mmCIF file of C-alpha atoms in Angstrom:
data_model
loop_
_atom_site.group_PDB
_atom_site.id
_atom_site.type_symbol
_atom_site.label_atom_id
_atom_site.label_comp_id
_atom_site.label_asym_id
_atom_site.label_seq_id
_atom_site.Cartn_x
_atom_site.Cartn_y
_atom_site.Cartn_z
ATOM 1 C CA SER A 1 -6.062 -11.115 10.885
ATOM 2 C CA ARG A 2 -2.897 -11.622 11.997
ATOM 3 C CA ALA A 3 -3.820 -15.736 12.117
ATOM 4 C CA ALA A 4 -4.956 -15.515 8.531
ATOM 5 C CA ILE A 5 -1.764 -13.719 7.527
ATOM 6 C CA GLU A 6 0.677 -15.994 9.657
ATOM 7 C CA LYS A 7 -2.005 -18.789 8.335
ATOM 8 C CA GLN A 8 -1.128 -18.640 4.705
ATOM 9 C CA LEU A 9 2.563 -17.405 5.076
ATOM 10 C CA ALA A 10 2.740 -21.175 7.057
ATOM 11 C CA ALA A 11 1.421 -22.997 4.227
ATOM 12 C CA GLY A 12 4.191 -21.217 2.156
ATOM 13 C CA ASN A 13 1.835 -18.751 0.144
ATOM 14 C CA ASN A 14 3.277 -15.070 -0.187
ATOM 15 C CA ILE A 15 1.166 -12.082 0.539
ATOM 16 C CA GLY A 16 0.235 -9.061 -0.201
ATOM 17 C CA LEU A 17 0.016 -6.325 1.820
ATOM 18 C CA VAL A 18 -0.931 -2.451 1.853
ATOM 19 C CA GLY A 19 0.261 -0.396 5.051
ATOM 20 C CA ASP A 20 -1.722 2.671 5.184
ATOM 21 C CA GLY A 21 -5.799 2.042 5.665
ATOM 22 C CA ILE A 22 -7.714 3.724 6.593
ATOM 23 C CA ALA A 23 -4.944 6.856 7.681
ATOM 24 C CA GLY A 24 -3.309 7.653 4.999
ATOM 25 C CA ILE A 25 -6.413 8.473 2.905
ATOM 26 C CA PHE A 26 -6.875 11.547 5.106
ATOM 27 C CA GLN A 27 -3.569 12.345 4.844
ATOM 28 C CA CYS A 28 -3.601 13.143 0.800
ATOM 29 C CA SER A 29 -2.005 16.114 -0.654
ATOM 30 C CA LEU A 30 -1.693 16.911 -4.218
ATOM 31 C CA GLU A 31 2.870 17.722 -3.696
ATOM 32 C CA GLU A 32 3.476 14.826 -1.336
ATOM 33 C CA GLU A 33 2.655 11.350 -1.456
ATOM 34 C CA VAL A 34 1.890 10.164 1.737
ATOM 35 C CA ILE A 35 1.445 7.052 3.813
ATOM 36 C CA ALA A 36 -0.091 6.451 7.290
ATOM 37 C CA LEU A 37 3.249 3.357 8.192
ATOM 38 C CA LYS A 38 5.765 5.471 10.189
ATOM 39 C CA ASN A 39 5.234 3.417 13.848
ATOM 40 C CA LYS A 40 3.144 0.997 11.880
ATOM 41 C CA LYS A 41 6.149 -1.807 12.656
ATOM 42 C CA GLY A 42 4.208 -5.265 12.316
ATOM 43 C CA LEU A 43 5.103 -6.152 9.054
ATOM 44 C CA ALA A 44 8.559 -6.069 10.598
ATOM 45 C CA LYS A 45 7.899 -8.552 12.839
ATOM 46 C CA LEU A 46 5.408 -10.386 11.002
ATOM 47 C CA ALA A 47 8.853 -11.022 8.464
ATOM 48 C CA LEU A 48 11.837 -11.193 11.580
ATOM 49 C CA ARG A 49 8.747 -14.435 12.916
ATOM 50 C CA ASN A 50 8.347 -16.308 9.680
ATOM 51 C CA GLY A 51 11.770 -15.480 8.208
ATOM 52 C CA ARG A 52 10.158 -13.847 5.072
ATOM 53 C CA HIS A 53 11.713 -11.755 2.494
ATOM 54 C CA ILE A 54 9.995 -8.567 1.964
ATOM 55 C CA ILE A 55 9.422 -6.935 -1.397
ATOM 56 C CA PRO A 56 8.638 -2.778 -1.184
ATOM 57 C CA CYS A 57 6.615 -1.500 -3.913
ATOM 58 C CA TYR A 58 4.877 1.386 -4.707
ATOM 59 C CA SER A 59 1.727 1.758 -7.201
ATOM 60 C CA PHE A 60 1.710 5.122 -9.138
ATOM 61 C CA GLY A 61 -1.270 6.845 -9.545
ATOM 62 C CA ASN A 62 -3.870 5.040 -7.033
ATOM 63 C CA THR A 63 -4.018 8.929 -5.505
ATOM 64 C CA GLU A 64 -5.308 10.171 -8.640
ATOM 65 C CA ALA A 65 -8.121 7.924 -9.703
ATOM 66 C CA PHE A 66 -10.222 9.759 -7.659
ATOM 67 C CA SER A 67 -10.850 12.820 -6.375
ATOM 68 C CA LEU A 68 -11.653 13.285 -2.852
ATOM 69 C CA TRP A 69 -12.741 15.423 0.180
ATOM 70 C CA TYR A 70 -12.685 14.903 3.209
ATOM 71 C CA ASP A 71 -13.308 17.463 6.923
ATOM 72 C CA SER A 72 -10.665 19.503 8.128
ATOM 73 C CA PHE A 73 -11.772 19.328 10.982
ATOM 74 C CA GLY A 74 -10.931 15.316 11.116
ATOM 75 C CA TRP A 75 -14.542 14.077 12.462
ATOM 76 C CA MET A 76 -14.785 12.407 9.915
ATOM 77 C CA GLU A 77 -11.401 10.129 9.849
ATOM 78 C CA TRP A 78 -12.675 9.972 13.290
ATOM 79 C CA ILE A 79 -16.170 7.892 12.476
ATOM 80 C CA SER A 80 -13.473 6.393 10.284
ATOM 81 C CA ARG A 81 -11.624 4.917 13.045
ATOM 82 C CA LYS A 82 -14.878 4.087 15.111
ATOM 83 C CA ALA A 83 -16.380 2.200 12.605
ATOM 84 C CA GLN A 84 -13.474 1.104 10.852
ATOM 85 C CA ALA A 85 -14.021 1.798 7.303
ATOM 86 C CA SER A 86 -13.582 5.370 5.384
ATOM 87 C CA LEU A 87 -15.874 7.303 5.182
ATOM 88 C CA PHE A 88 -14.821 10.081 2.617
ATOM 89 C CA PHE A 89 -17.019 11.744 -0.628
ATOM 90 C CA TYR A 90 -15.455 10.692 -3.597
ATOM 91 C CA TRP A 91 -15.587 11.485 -7.309
ATOM 92 C CA GLY A 92 -14.146 10.685 -11.196
ATOM 93 C CA LYS A 93 -15.278 11.049 -14.226
ATOM 94 C CA PHE A 94 -17.977 12.673 -14.942
ATOM 95 C CA GLY A 95 -18.407 13.339 -10.641
ATOM 96 C CA LEU A 96 -19.534 9.863 -10.617
ATOM 97 C CA PRO A 97 -17.692 6.616 -9.179
ATOM 98 C CA ILE A 98 -15.852 5.438 -12.242
ATOM 99 C CA PRO A 99 -11.915 6.191 -11.300
ATOM 100 C CA HIS A 100 -10.452 9.449 -13.547
ATOM 101 C CA ARG A 101 -8.294 8.275 -16.944
ATOM 102 C CA VAL A 102 -4.585 8.010 -15.048
ATOM 103 C CA ASN A 103 -1.827 4.953 -15.528
ATOM 104 C CA ILE A 104 -1.431 3.273 -12.804
ATOM 105 C CA THR A 105 1.900 1.155 -12.628
ATOM 106 C CA MET A 106 3.229 -0.852 -10.247
ATOM 107 C CA ALA A 107 7.272 -0.278 -9.422
ATOM 108 C CA ILE A 108 8.805 -2.669 -8.012
ATOM 109 C CA GLY A 109 12.024 -2.450 -4.674
ATOM 110 C CA ASP A 110 14.881 -3.917 -4.314
ATOM 111 C CA MET A 111 14.257 -7.339 -1.859
ATOM 112 C CA ILE A 112 14.870 -7.182 1.845
ATOM 113 C CA GLU A 113 16.098 -10.338 3.099
ATOM 114 C CA VAL A 114 15.186 -10.830 6.830
ATOM 115 C CA GLU A 115 16.465 -14.260 9.102
ATOM 116 C CA LYS A 116 13.747 -15.724 11.337
ATOM 117 C CA VAL A 117 13.920 -14.998 14.932
ATOM 118 C CA GLU A 118 10.912 -16.316 17.308
ATOM 119 C CA ASN A 119 11.256 -13.701 19.188
ATOM 120 C CA PRO A 120 12.066 -10.405 18.001
ATOM 121 C CA THR A 121 13.710 -8.155 20.115
ATOM 122 C CA GLN A 122 12.182 -4.244 19.370
ATOM 123 C CA ALA A 123 15.672 -2.692 18.165
ATOM 124 C CA GLN A 124 15.504 -5.911 15.322
ATOM 125 C CA ILE A 125 11.935 -5.049 14.487
ATOM 126 C CA ASP A 126 12.992 -1.259 14.430
ATOM 127 C CA GLU A 127 15.898 -2.302 12.181
ATOM 128 C CA VAL A 128 13.574 -4.951 9.694
ATOM 129 C CA HIS A 129 10.744 -1.345 9.726
ATOM 130 C CA GLN A 130 13.243 0.944 8.688
ATOM 131 C CA ARG A 131 14.843 -0.948 5.754
ATOM 132 C CA ILE A 132 11.107 -1.153 4.687
ATOM 133 C CA LEU A 133 10.590 2.687 5.034
ATOM 134 C CA ASP A 134 13.565 2.803 3.120
ATOM 135 C CA GLY A 135 12.785 0.649 0.138
ATOM 136 C CA VAL A 136 9.333 1.759 -0.171
ATOM 137 C CA GLU A 137 11.175 5.675 -0.421
ATOM 138 C CA LYS A 138 14.164 4.211 -2.738
ATOM 139 C CA THR A 139 10.884 2.768 -4.692
ATOM 140 C CA PHE A 140 9.224 5.277 -4.662
ATOM 141 C CA ASN A 141 11.694 8.296 -5.919
ATOM 142 C CA THR A 142 13.633 5.710 -8.058
ATOM 143 C CA TYR A 143 10.359 5.204 -10.705
ATOM 144 C CA LYS A 144 8.813 8.647 -9.820
ATOM 145 C CA ASN A 145 10.947 10.994 -13.027
ATOM 146 C CA ALA A 146 10.334 8.257 -15.272
ATOM 147 C CA LEU A 147 6.328 7.821 -14.744
ATOM 148 C CA GLY A 148 5.542 11.744 -14.289
ATOM 149 C CA TRP A 149 5.862 11.856 -10.778
ATOM 150 C CA GLY A 150 8.916 14.003 -10.330
ATOM 151 C CA HIS A 151 7.267 16.916 -8.887
ATOM 152 C CA LYS A 152 6.101 15.114 -5.716
ATOM 153 C CA ARG A 153 7.598 13.597 -2.707
ATOM 154 C CA MET A 154 6.929 11.279 -0.402
ATOM 155 C CA ARG A 155 6.577 11.268 3.632
ATOM 156 C CA PHE A 156 5.976 8.942 5.828
ATOM 157 C CA VAL A 157 3.541 9.660 8.670
#
């Protein structure tokens, strides 16, 4: 919750967040790394209110650790949103919930400096949010070829 995150930040702790959640699972593609972060601006607002810098990262390999199936009609996504839990079929090695053997590599981008603003304007939030998206995409593009992901592109939804 936002309150729990702000409590940790106030205590001087750093936090890590995965941005796309349920929406990201239902956007998977073999050609693209799809991240459901385009309209989620809470991280930018939180960073501004607390004056905390952001380090954009991308974890390569997570989308290939398991195979998955979900209906093309969107019913499973709708139910998942209502239940606030991801409901889909997945499998790994030998059809079991054991991940496929794939390298998982965390790529770390350049720090985004954020000044503290008690009541940020929408323009300030939008500017920091765009810097976050640019930072994640730059990190992805910087490392994708070296990690064997040169055939993929990133798309924000």
